[in-house]
């Protein structure tokens, strides 16, 4: 994959003529639609009334997404999960959260929080400096990647504690 | 280290050792509860980690813009620095490879592209300040030991990167921006 896939997807929410719709189908015109940036149509449905609008012709750039910046950041992380360009997505990352909110200074911001296996961070009850340094280097690289996409929000990339393999096994057994 | 700091303070030197002391304090707090989650210790560790980075950079600014004689002049200059101003400058310097940075004097271009170290320092400063606010004021937020350790080591990296970056051509511009940035284009 060359870069993140920002294509419309089923369940994405978009505004069309001031109404909010959910995409229920995406139909590309041609095989290499990603290089042309043009879609033939999408089918939409009003999530409240169920009203359907089908075969809406759409160019890639013209869809106005709900939470577009969060959607973009999620797609960028999905892309990073494929370990593109030789960049390894760490296996100690259990999950991630993406949320939009103002930072402490009131700047519209997006927070990405990677949940890390605590067994990776703590070895024999002590934090492993080497592993935490690797974790922080990964967070920094993600931050730099996000900055490269000229998002309209400030971005914060953080680490949080995941469940850990041992705890997962216990949970599964109980 | 504490004795050194006191001795230097008496002689009217800059408060760089305070930054190191705060970093050590942050390390100590973050290591108290590695597998439990004492909110007080983790929150204070994050706060101390931010202030360590803040004092490291603000002391470097004061050293650049003010002589240390008469005694107390440099320390008073350091007091002028504003957290919000430094936050905005850190954001502006957070992308590596950039030559043009918002907030510099009109038409001014950096002597060299932003290095990985300077971008890392700036990113970390911005992250740490935001985390410090959450740690000190957001009682809804729950911090875990990984938060504490990660932020403290981020502050440690600021110190390490600054050792390299302070000799760069961009360093004087970055430091000047931290104190004068908002007034350059008034």
GROMACS .gro file of C-alpha atoms in nm, chain A residues 7-138:
model
  132
    7UNK     CA    1  -1.152   0.598   0.066
    8UNK     CA    2  -1.515   0.613   0.171
    9UNK     CA    3  -1.625   0.304   0.359
   10UNK     CA    4  -1.952   0.150   0.457
   11UNK     CA    5  -2.066   0.296   0.795
   12UNK     CA    6  -1.875   0.624   0.746
   13UNK     CA    7  -2.107   0.914   0.827
   14UNK     CA    8  -2.132   1.205   0.586
   15UNK     CA    9  -2.325   1.525   0.545
   16UNK     CA   10  -2.516   1.560   0.218
   17UNK     CA   11  -2.723   1.873   0.159
   18UNK     CA   12  -2.720   1.944   0.534
   19UNK     CA   13  -2.851   1.599   0.619
   20UNK     CA   14  -2.653   1.335   0.804
   21UNK     CA   15  -2.630   1.000   0.630
   22UNK     CA   16  -2.449   0.670   0.676
   23UNK     CA   17  -2.276   0.514   0.378
   24UNK     CA   18  -2.428   0.173   0.303
   25UNK     CA   19  -2.253   0.095  -0.023
   26UNK     CA   20  -1.952   0.224  -0.217
   27UNK     CA   21  -1.925   0.152  -0.586
   28UNK     CA   22  -1.613   0.252  -0.777
   29UNK     CA   23  -1.645   0.324  -1.147
   30UNK     CA   24  -1.323   0.172  -1.263
   31UNK     CA   25  -1.065  -0.070  -1.135
   32UNK     CA   26  -0.798   0.188  -1.064
   33UNK     CA   27  -1.032   0.433  -0.896
   34UNK     CA   28  -0.784   0.515  -0.621
   35UNK     CA   29  -0.549   0.675  -0.870
   36UNK     CA   30  -0.825   0.882  -1.028
   37UNK     CA   31  -0.977   0.983  -0.695
   38UNK     CA   32  -1.325   0.949  -0.840
   39UNK     CA   33  -1.609   0.723  -0.732
   40UNK     CA   34  -1.916   0.653  -0.936
   41UNK     CA   35  -2.153   0.656  -0.645
   42UNK     CA   36  -2.231   0.577  -0.287
   43UNK     CA   37  -2.559   0.464  -0.136
   44UNK     CA   38  -2.668   0.649   0.175
   45UNK     CA   39  -2.919   0.599   0.451
   46UNK     CA   40  -3.052   0.839   0.711
   47UNK     CA   41  -2.960   0.657   1.037
   48UNK     CA   42  -3.270   0.789   1.216
   49UNK     CA   43  -3.549   0.768   0.958
   50UNK     CA   44  -3.400   0.497   0.737
   51UNK     CA   45  -3.459   0.719   0.434
   52UNK     CA   46  -3.238   0.596   0.151
   53UNK     CA   47  -3.054   0.795  -0.113
   54UNK     CA   48  -2.898   0.569  -0.369
   55UNK     CA   49  -2.653   0.611  -0.654
   56UNK     CA   50  -2.529   0.947  -0.530
   57UNK     CA   51  -2.246   1.045  -0.767
   58UNK     CA   52  -1.946   1.146  -0.568
   59UNK     CA   53  -1.589   1.257  -0.617
   60UNK     CA   54  -1.349   1.154  -0.345
   61UNK     CA   55  -1.285   1.506  -0.224
   62UNK     CA   56  -1.648   1.613  -0.213
   63UNK     CA   57  -1.773   1.395   0.069
   64UNK     CA   58  -1.803   1.589   0.390
   65UNK     CA   59  -1.740   1.340   0.667
   66UNK     CA   60  -1.855   1.358   1.024
   67UNK     CA   61  -1.545   1.365   1.250
   68UNK     CA   62  -1.328   1.377   0.944
   69UNK     CA   63  -0.999   1.440   1.124
   70UNK     CA   64  -1.055   1.150   1.364
   71UNK     CA   65  -1.143   0.931   1.066
   72UNK     CA   66  -0.822   1.036   0.893
   73UNK     CA   67  -0.611   0.967   1.201
   74UNK     CA   68  -0.770   0.624   1.242
   75UNK     CA   69  -0.692   0.544   0.879
   76UNK     CA   70  -0.332   0.658   0.925
   77UNK     CA   71  -0.294   0.430   1.228
   78UNK     CA   72  -0.453   0.143   1.034
   79UNK     CA   73  -0.193   0.206   0.767
   80UNK     CA   74   0.088   0.207   1.025
   81UNK     CA   75  -0.043  -0.125   1.154
   82UNK     CA   76   0.056  -0.276   0.818
   83UNK     CA   77   0.421  -0.184   0.898
   84UNK     CA   78   0.465   0.024   0.580
   85UNK     CA   79   0.803   0.131   0.439
   86UNK     CA   80   0.987  -0.108   0.670
   87UNK     CA   81   0.852   0.069   0.978
   88UNK     CA   82   0.762  -0.202   1.226
   89UNK     CA   83   0.437  -0.165   1.414
   90UNK     CA   84   0.528  -0.291   1.763
   91UNK     CA   85   0.367  -0.615   1.878
   92UNK     CA   86   0.344  -0.488   2.236
   93UNK     CA   87   0.071  -0.243   2.133
   94UNK     CA   88  -0.255  -0.411   2.232
   95UNK     CA   89  -0.496  -0.150   2.106
   96UNK     CA   90  -0.535   0.222   2.053
   97UNK     CA   91  -0.791   0.494   2.112
   98UNK     CA   92  -0.844   0.805   1.903
   99UNK     CA   93  -1.049   1.092   2.039
  100UNK     CA   94  -1.106   1.454   1.947
  101UNK     CA   95  -1.120   1.719   2.216
  102UNK     CA   96  -0.969   2.056   2.294
  103UNK     CA   97  -0.632   2.049   2.466
  104UNK     CA   98  -0.568   2.245   2.788
  105UNK     CA   99  -0.505   2.561   2.586
  106UNK     CA  100  -0.831   2.529   2.391
  107UNK     CA  101  -0.678   2.408   2.064
  108UNK     CA  102  -0.893   2.157   1.875
  109UNK     CA  103  -0.686   1.843   1.915
  110UNK     CA  104  -0.677   1.475   1.846
  111UNK     CA  105  -0.542   1.239   2.107
  112UNK     CA  106  -0.406   0.901   2.008
  113UNK     CA  107  -0.344   0.671   2.301
  114UNK     CA  108  -0.165   0.342   2.242
  115UNK     CA  109  -0.242   0.079   2.502
  116UNK     CA  110   0.075  -0.107   2.582
  117UNK     CA  111   0.124  -0.454   2.726
  118UNK     CA  112   0.249  -0.376   3.080
  119UNK     CA  113   0.466  -0.688   3.069
  120UNK     CA  114   0.667  -0.513   2.800
  121UNK     CA  115   0.721  -0.203   3.013
  122UNK     CA  116   0.781  -0.373   3.346
  123UNK     CA  117   1.035  -0.651   3.385
  124UNK     CA  118   1.057  -0.815   3.727
  125UNK     CA  119   0.866  -0.528   3.881
  126UNK     CA  120   1.097  -0.263   3.737
  127UNK     CA  121   1.041  -0.040   3.438
  128UNK     CA  122   1.269  -0.137   3.152
  129UNK     CA  123   1.442   0.184   3.042
  130UNK     CA  124   1.531   0.032   2.709
  131UNK     CA  125   1.175  -0.077   2.634
  132UNK     CA  126   1.022   0.252   2.745
  133UNK     CA  127   1.272   0.435   2.523
  134UNK     CA  128   1.164   0.217   2.229
  135UNK     CA  129   0.800   0.287   2.311
  136UNK     CA  130   0.861   0.663   2.323
  137UNK     CA  131   1.053   0.646   1.994
  138UNK     CA  132   0.751   0.477   1.838
   0.00000   0.00000   0.00000
